[in-house]
Short mmCIF file of C-alpha atoms in Angstrom, two decimals:
data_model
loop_
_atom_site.label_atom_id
_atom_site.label_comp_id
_atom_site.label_asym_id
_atom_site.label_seq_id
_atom_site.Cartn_x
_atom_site.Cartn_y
_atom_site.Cartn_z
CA UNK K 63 101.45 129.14 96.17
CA UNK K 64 103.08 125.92 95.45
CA UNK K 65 105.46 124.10 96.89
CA UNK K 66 107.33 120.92 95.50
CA UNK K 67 108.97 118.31 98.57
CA UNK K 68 111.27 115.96 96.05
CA UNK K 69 114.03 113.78 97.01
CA UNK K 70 115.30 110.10 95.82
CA UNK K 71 113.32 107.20 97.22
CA UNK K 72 113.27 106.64 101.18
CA UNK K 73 114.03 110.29 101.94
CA UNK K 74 110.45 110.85 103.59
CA UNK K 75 108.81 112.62 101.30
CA UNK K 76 105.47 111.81 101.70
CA UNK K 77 105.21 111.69 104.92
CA UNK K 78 106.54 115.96 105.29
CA UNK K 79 104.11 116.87 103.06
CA UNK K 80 101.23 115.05 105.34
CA UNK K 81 103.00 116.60 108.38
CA UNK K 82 103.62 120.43 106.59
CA UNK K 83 99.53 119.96 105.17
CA UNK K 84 98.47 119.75 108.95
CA UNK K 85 100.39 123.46 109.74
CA UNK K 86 99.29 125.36 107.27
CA UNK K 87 95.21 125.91 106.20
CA UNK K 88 93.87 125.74 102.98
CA UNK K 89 96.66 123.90 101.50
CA UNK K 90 96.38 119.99 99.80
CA UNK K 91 98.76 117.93 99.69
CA UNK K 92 99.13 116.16 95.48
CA UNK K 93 100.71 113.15 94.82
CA UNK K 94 102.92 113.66 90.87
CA UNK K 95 104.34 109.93 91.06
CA UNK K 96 103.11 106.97 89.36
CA UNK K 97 99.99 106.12 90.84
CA UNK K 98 96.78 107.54 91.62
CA UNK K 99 96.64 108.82 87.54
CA UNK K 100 93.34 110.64 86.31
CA UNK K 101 93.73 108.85 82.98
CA UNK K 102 92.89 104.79 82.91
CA UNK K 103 95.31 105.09 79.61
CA UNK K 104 98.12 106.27 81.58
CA UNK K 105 98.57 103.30 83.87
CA UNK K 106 98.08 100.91 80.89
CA UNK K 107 100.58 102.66 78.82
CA UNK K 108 103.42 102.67 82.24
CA UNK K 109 102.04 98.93 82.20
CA UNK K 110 102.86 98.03 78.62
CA UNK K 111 106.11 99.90 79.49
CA UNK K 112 107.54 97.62 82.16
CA UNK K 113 105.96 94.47 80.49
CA UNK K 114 108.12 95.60 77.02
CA UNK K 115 111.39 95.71 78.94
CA UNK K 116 111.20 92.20 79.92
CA UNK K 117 111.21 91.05 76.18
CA UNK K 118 114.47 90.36 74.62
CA UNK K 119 115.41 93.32 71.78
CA UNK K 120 112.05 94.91 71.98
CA UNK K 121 112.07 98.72 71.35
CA UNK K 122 110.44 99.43 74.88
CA UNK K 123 111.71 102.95 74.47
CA UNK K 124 108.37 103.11 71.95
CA UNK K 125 105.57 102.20 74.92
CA UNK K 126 107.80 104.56 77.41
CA UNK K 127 108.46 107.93 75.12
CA UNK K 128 105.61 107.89 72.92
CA UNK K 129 102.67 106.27 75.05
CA UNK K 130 103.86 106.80 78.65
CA UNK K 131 105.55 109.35 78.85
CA UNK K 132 103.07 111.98 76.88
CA UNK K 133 100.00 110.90 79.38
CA UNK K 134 102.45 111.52 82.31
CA UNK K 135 102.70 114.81 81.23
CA UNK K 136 99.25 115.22 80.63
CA UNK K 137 98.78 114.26 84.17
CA UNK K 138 101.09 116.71 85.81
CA UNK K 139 99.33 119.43 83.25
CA UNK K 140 96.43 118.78 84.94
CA UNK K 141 97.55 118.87 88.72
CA UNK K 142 99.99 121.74 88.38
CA UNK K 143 97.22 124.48 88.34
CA UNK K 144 97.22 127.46 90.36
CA UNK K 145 94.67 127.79 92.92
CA UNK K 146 94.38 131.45 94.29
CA UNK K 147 94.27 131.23 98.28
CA UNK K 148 95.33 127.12 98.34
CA UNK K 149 98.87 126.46 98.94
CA UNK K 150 99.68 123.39 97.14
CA UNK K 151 101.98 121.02 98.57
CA UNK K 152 103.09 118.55 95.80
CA UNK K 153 104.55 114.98 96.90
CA UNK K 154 107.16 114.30 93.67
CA UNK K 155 107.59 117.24 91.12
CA UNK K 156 108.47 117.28 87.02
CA UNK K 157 112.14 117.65 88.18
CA UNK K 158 112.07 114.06 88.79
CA UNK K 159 112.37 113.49 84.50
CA UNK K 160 115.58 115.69 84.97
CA UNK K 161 116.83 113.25 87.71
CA UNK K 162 116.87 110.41 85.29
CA UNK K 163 118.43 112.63 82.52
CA UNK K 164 121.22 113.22 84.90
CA UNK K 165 121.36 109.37 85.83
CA UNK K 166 121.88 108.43 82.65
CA UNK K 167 124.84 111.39 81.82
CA UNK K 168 126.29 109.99 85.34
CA UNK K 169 126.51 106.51 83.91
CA UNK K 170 130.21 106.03 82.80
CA UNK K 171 128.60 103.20 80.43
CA UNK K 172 126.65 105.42 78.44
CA UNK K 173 127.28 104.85 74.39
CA UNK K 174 128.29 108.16 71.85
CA UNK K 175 124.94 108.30 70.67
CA UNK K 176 122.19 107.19 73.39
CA UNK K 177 118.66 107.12 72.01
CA UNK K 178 117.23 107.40 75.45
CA UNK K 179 119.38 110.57 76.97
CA UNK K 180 118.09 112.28 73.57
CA UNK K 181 114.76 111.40 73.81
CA UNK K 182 115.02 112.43 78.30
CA UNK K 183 116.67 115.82 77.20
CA UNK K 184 113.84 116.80 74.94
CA UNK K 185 111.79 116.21 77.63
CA UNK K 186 113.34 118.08 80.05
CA UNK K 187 113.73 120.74 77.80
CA UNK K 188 109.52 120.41 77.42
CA UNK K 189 108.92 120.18 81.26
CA UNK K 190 111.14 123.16 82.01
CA UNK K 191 109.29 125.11 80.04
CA UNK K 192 105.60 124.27 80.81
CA UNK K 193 106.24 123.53 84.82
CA UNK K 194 107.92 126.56 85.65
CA UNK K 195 105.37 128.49 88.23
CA UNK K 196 106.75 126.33 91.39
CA UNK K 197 107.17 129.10 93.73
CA UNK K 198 109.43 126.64 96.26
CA UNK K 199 111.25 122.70 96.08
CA UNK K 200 113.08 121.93 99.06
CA UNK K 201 114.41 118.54 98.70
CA UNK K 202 114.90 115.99 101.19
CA UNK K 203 118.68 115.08 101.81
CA UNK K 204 119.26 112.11 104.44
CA UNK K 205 122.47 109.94 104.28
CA UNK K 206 122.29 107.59 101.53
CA UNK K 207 122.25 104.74 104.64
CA UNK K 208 119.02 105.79 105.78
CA UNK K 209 117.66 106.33 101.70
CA UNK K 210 118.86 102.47 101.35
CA UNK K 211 117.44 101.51 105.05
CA UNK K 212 114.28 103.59 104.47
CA UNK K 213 113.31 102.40 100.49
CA UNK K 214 112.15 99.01 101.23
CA UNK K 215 114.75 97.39 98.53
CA UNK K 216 114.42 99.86 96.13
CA UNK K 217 118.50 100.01 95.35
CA UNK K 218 120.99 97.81 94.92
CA UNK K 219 123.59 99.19 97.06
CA UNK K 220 124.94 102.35 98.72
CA UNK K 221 126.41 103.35 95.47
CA UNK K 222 122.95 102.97 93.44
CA UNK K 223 121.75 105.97 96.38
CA UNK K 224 124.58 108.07 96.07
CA UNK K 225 124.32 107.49 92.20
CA UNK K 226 120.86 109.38 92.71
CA UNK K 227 121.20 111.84 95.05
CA UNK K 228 124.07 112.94 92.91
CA UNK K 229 121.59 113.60 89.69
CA UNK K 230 118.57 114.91 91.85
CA UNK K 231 121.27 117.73 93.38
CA UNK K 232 122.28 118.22 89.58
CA UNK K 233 118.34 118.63 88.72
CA UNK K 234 118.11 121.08 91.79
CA UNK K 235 121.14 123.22 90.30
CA UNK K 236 119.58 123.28 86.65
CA UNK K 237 116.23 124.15 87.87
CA UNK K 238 117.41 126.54 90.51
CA UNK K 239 116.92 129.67 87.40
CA UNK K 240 113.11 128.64 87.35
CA UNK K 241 112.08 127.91 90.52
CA UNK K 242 111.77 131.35 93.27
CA UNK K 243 112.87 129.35 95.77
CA UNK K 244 115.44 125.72 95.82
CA UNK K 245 116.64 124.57 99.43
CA UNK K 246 118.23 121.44 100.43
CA UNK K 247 117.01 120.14 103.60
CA UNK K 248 120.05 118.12 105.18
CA UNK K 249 118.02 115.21 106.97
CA UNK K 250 119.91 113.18 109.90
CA UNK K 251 119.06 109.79 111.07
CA UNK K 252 117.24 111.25 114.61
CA UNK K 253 115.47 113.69 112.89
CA UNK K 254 111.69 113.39 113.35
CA UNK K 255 109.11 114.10 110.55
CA UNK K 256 107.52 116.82 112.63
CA UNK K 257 111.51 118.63 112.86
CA UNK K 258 112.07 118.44 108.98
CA UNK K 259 108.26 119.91 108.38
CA UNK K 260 109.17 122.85 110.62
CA UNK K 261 112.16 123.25 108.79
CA UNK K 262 110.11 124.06 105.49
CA UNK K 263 107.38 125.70 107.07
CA UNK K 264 109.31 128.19 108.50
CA UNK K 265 110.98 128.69 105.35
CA UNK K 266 108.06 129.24 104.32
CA UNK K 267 106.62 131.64 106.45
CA UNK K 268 110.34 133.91 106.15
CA UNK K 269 110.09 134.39 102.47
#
């Protein structure tokens, strides 16, 4: 079985799937964000990526679509195998490319003709097709004060949160017809990890 905890930045995530590992035997727990790659190639081509967008009119959607981006989903290729009797917990999920997409169809700035939303859809398009054996994703929902208290400066403001938990419940709806399973779990500022693991593990268990 495998089960996908997503959720924007400062919503816990890795912390339930540490806390949900220690219920449940023979399950791992697999990080799918941006470190710990197999490939030395892919964390010098998300390198090149960032350094590119600090150069003035440099094409840095080159390094990120055609270097990064295809060893990232090489990556997940390789950790989104099937075990038989291993219930695989996975910290981040593929539906985190369909975040951005939505991000970017969000932004009210967005030109007629965006190179990058047509480049994200095709990928999305890709990873909707090749990542669709998740049997649950429950993602984490707190206020967006305790995503902005909890991210350690990752946004700029409340409205940068909102911005994406607004296109990571869009992702949830669009992969909702792939997926057996899609929950939100509403998180409030008491709640303790241990409470939001037994949330999803009895989900779990009741399906």
């Amino acid at each position: 079985m495998q089960v996908a905890i997503v959720g924007p930045d400062g919503s816990g995530k890795t912390s339930v799937c540490l806390e949900l590992s220690k219920k449940i035997n023979n399950s791992i727990v697999i990080y799918g964000g941006k470190r710990n790659f197999n490939y030395k190639l892919t964390s010098f081509f998300l390198w090149l990526w960032k350094a590119t967008r600090k150069i003035p009119f440099f094409p840095s959607f080159i390094p990120r679509f055609f270097m990064y981006y295809p060893m990232e989903f090489l990556e997940n290729a390789n950790k989104f195998i099937k075990k038989d009797g291993v219930l695989q917990i996975y910290d981040r999920h593929p539906i985190d490319r369909l975040v951005l997409k939505n991000e970017r169809l969000l932004n009210k700035k967005a030109k007629f003709f965006d190179l990058d939303l047509s480049l994200l859809k095709a990928l999305c398009w890709l990873y909707k097709r090749k990542f669709n054996t998740i049997d649950f994703i429950f993602m984490l929902n707190p206020s967006s004060e305790v995503c902005n208290m909890r991210s350690n400066g990752q946004y700029k403001n409340l409205e940068s949160v909102k911005a994406r938990q607004e296109a990571y419940l869009l992702a949830l709806e669009e992969w909702s017809s792939i997926a057996k399973h899609v929950c939100i779990v509403e998180i409030s500022i008491d709640m303790k990890v241990v409470e939001v693991s037994d949330i999803i593990y009895r989900r779990i268990l009741n399906v």
